[in-house]
Coordinates of N, CA and C in Angstrom, one line a residue:
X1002 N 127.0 90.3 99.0 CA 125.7 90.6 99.4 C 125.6 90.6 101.0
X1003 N 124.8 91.5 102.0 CA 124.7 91.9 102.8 C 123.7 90.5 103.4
X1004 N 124.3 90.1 104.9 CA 123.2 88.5 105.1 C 122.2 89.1 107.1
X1005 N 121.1 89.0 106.4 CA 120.5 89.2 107.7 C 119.9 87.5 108.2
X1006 N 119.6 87.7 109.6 CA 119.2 86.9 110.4 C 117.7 87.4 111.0
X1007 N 116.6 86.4 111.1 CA 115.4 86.9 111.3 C 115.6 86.2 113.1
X1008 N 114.7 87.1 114.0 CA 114.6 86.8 115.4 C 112.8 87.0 115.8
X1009 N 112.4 85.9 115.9 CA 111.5 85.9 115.7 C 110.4 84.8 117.1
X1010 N 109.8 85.7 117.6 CA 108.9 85.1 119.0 C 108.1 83.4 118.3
X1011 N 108.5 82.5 118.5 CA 108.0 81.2 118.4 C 106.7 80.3 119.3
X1012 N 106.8 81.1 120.5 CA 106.2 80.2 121.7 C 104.8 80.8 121.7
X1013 N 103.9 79.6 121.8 CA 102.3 80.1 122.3 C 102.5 80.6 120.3
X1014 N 102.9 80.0 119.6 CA 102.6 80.9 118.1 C 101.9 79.4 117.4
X1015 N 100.9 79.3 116.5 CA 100.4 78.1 115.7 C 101.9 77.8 114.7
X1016 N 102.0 76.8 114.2 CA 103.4 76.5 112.9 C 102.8 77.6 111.7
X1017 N 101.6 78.2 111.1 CA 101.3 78.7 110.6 C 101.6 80.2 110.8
X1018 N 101.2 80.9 112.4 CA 101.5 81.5 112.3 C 103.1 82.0 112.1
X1019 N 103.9 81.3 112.4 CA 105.2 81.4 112.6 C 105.4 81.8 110.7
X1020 N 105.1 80.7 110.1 CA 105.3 80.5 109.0 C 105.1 81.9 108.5
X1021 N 103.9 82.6 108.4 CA 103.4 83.4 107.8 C 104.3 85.0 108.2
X1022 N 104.9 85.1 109.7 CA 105.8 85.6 110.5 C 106.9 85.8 109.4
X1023 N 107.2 84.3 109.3 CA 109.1 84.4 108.6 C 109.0 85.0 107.2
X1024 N 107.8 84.8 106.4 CA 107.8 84.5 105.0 C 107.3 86.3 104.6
X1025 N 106.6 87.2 105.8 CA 106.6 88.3 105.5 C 107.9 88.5 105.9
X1026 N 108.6 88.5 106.8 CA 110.4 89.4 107.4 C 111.0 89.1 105.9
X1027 N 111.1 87.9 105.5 CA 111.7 87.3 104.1 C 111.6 88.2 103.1
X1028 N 110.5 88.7 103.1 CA 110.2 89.5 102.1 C 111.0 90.6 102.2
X1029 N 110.6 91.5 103.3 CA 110.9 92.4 103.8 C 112.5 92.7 103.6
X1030 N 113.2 91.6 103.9 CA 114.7 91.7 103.8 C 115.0 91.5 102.5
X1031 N 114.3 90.8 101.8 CA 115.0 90.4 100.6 C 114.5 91.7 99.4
X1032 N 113.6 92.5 99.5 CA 113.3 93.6 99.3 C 114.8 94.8 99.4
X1033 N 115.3 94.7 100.4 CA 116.3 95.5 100.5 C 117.5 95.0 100.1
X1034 N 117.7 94.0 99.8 CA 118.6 93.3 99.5 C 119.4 92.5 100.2
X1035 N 118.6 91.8 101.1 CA 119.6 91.0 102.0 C 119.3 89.4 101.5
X1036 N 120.1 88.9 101.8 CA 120.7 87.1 101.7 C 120.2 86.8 103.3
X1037 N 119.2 85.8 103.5 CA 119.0 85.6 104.7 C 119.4 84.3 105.1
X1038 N 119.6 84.4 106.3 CA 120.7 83.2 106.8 C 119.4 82.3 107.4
X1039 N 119.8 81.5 107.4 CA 118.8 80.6 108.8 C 118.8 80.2 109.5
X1040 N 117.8 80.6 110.2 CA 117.5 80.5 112.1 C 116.1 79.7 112.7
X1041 N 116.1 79.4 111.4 CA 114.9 78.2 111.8 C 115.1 76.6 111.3
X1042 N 115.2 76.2 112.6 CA 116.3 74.9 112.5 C 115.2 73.4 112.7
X1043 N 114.9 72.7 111.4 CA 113.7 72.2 111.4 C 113.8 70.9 110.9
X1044 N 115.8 70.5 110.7 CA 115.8 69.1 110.3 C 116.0 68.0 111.2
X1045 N 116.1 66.9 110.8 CA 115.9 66.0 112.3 C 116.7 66.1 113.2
X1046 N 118.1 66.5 112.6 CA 119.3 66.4 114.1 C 118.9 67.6 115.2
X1047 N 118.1 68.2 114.5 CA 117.2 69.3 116.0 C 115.8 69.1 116.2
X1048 N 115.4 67.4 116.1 CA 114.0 67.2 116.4 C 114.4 66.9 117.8
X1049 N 112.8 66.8 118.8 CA 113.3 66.6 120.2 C 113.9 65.5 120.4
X1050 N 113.2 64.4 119.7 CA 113.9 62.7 120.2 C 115.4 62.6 119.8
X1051 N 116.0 63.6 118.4 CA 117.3 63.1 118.1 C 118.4 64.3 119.4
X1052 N 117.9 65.2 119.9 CA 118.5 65.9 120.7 C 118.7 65.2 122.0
X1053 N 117.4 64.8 122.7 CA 117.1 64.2 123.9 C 118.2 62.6 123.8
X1054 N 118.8 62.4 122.1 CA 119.9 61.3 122.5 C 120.8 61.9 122.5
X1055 N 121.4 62.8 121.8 CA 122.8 63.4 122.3 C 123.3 63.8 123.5
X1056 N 121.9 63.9 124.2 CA 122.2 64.4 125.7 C 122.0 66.0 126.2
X1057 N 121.0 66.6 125.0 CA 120.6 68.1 125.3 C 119.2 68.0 126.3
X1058 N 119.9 68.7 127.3 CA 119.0 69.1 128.2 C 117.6 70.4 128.2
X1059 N 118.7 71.3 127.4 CA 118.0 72.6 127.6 C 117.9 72.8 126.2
X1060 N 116.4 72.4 125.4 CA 116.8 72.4 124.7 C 116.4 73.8 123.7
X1061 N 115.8 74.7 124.5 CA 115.3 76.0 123.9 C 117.0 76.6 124.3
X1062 N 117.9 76.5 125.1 CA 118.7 76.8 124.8 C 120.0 76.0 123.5
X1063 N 119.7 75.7 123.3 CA 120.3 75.0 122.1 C 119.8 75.1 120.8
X1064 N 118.8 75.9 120.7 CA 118.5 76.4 119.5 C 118.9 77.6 119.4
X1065 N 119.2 78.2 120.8 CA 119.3 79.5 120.5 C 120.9 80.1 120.9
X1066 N 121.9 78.9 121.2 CA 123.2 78.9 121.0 C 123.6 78.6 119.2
X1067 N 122.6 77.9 118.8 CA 122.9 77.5 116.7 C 122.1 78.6 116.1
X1068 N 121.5 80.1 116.5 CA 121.1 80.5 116.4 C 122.2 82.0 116.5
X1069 N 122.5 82.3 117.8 CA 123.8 83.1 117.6 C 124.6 82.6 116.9
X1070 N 125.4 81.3 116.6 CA 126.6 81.0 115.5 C 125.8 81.6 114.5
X1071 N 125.0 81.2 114.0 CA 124.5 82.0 112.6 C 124.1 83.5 112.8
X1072 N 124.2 84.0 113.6 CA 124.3 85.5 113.9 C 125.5 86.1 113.7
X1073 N 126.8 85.2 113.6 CA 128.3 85.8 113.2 C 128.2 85.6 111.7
X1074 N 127.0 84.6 111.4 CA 127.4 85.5 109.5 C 126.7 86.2 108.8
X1075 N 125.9 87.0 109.4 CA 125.0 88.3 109.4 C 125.4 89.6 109.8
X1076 N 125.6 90.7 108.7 CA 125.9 92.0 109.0 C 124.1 92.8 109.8
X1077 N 123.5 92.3 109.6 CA 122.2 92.8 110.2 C 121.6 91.4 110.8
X1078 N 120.0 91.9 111.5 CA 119.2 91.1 112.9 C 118.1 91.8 112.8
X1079 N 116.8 91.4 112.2 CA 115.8 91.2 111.9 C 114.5 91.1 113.1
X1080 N 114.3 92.1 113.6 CA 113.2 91.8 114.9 C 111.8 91.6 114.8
X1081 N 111.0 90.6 114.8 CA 109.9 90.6 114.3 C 108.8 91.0 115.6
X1082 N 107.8 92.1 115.5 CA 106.7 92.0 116.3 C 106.9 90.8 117.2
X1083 N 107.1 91.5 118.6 CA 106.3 90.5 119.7 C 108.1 90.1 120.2
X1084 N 109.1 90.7 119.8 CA 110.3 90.2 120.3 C 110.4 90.4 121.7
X1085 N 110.0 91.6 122.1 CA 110.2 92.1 123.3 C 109.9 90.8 125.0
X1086 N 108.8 90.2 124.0 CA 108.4 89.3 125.1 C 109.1 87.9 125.0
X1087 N 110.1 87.7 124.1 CA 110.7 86.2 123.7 C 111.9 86.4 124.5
X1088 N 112.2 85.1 125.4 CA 113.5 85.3 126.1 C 114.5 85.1 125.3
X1089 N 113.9 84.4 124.3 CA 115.6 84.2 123.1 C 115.6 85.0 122.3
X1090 N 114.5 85.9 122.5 CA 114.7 87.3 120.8 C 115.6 88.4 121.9
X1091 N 115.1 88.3 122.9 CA 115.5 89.3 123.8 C 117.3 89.5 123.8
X1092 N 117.9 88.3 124.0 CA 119.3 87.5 124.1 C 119.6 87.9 123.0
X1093 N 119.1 87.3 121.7 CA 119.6 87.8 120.4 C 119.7 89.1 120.1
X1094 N 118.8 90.0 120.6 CA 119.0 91.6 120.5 C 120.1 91.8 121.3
X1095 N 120.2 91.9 122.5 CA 121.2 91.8 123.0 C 122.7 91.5 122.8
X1096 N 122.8 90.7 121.5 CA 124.1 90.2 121.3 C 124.0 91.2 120.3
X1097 N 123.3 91.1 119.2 CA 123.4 92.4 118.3 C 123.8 93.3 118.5
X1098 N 123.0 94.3 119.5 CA 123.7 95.5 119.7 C 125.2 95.2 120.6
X1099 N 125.6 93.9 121.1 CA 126.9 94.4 121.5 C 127.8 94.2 120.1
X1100 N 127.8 93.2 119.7 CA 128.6 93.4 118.5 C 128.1 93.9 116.8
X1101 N 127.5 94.8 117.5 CA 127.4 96.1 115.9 C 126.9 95.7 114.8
X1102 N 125.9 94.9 115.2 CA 125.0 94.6 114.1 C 124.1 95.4 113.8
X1103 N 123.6 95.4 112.4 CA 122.2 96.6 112.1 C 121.3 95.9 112.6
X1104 N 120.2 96.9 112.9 CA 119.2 95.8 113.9 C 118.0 96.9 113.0
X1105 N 116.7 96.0 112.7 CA 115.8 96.3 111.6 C 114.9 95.8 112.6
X1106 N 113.8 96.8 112.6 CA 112.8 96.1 113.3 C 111.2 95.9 112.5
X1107 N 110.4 95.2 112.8 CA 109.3 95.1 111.8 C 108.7 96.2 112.2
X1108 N 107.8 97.0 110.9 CA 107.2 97.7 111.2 C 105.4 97.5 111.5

């Protein structure tokens, strides 16, 4: 089965909207037949206080370095409305088109 990755603008967004965000792309992919990977990293070892002990500084970059690793086990990258303005959807398209990923964008 073919595995997509959703990339998806988070910031200035309610948890609601987000939610409602992922759960239409979900659809959307799993519609065509994709296995979706995840990119939304919501258990405690990525809450702020357990990060802030390991010693992560940056930590919107650090979601979005466990966010590429799970982009190498995706043949496709999922762009949701509003990417254009996200610095980490931006990066993530970015990596996509260098390494030959299908790139689906919402309609």
């Amino acid at each position: 089965m073919r595995k997509a990755m959703l990339s998806q603008p988070m910031a200035g967004r309610t948890r609601e909207e987000i939610v409602e965000t992922r759960e239409r792309a979900i659809r959307a992919l799993r519609e065509r037949g994709y296995e979706i990977v995840n990119t939304l990293f919501t258990d405690e070892w990525y809450g702020r206080e357990a990060m802030e002990a390991r010693g992560v500084v940056q930590i919107p970059l650090c979601f979005l370095a466990k966010s590429l690793e799970n982009m190498s086990l995706c043949h496709t990258a999922y762009f949701c409305k509003g990417w254009e303005q996200a610095r980490g959807c931006r990066i993530e398209h970015e990596a996509a088109k260098a390494y030959g990923l299908e790139i689906i964008y919402e309609e």
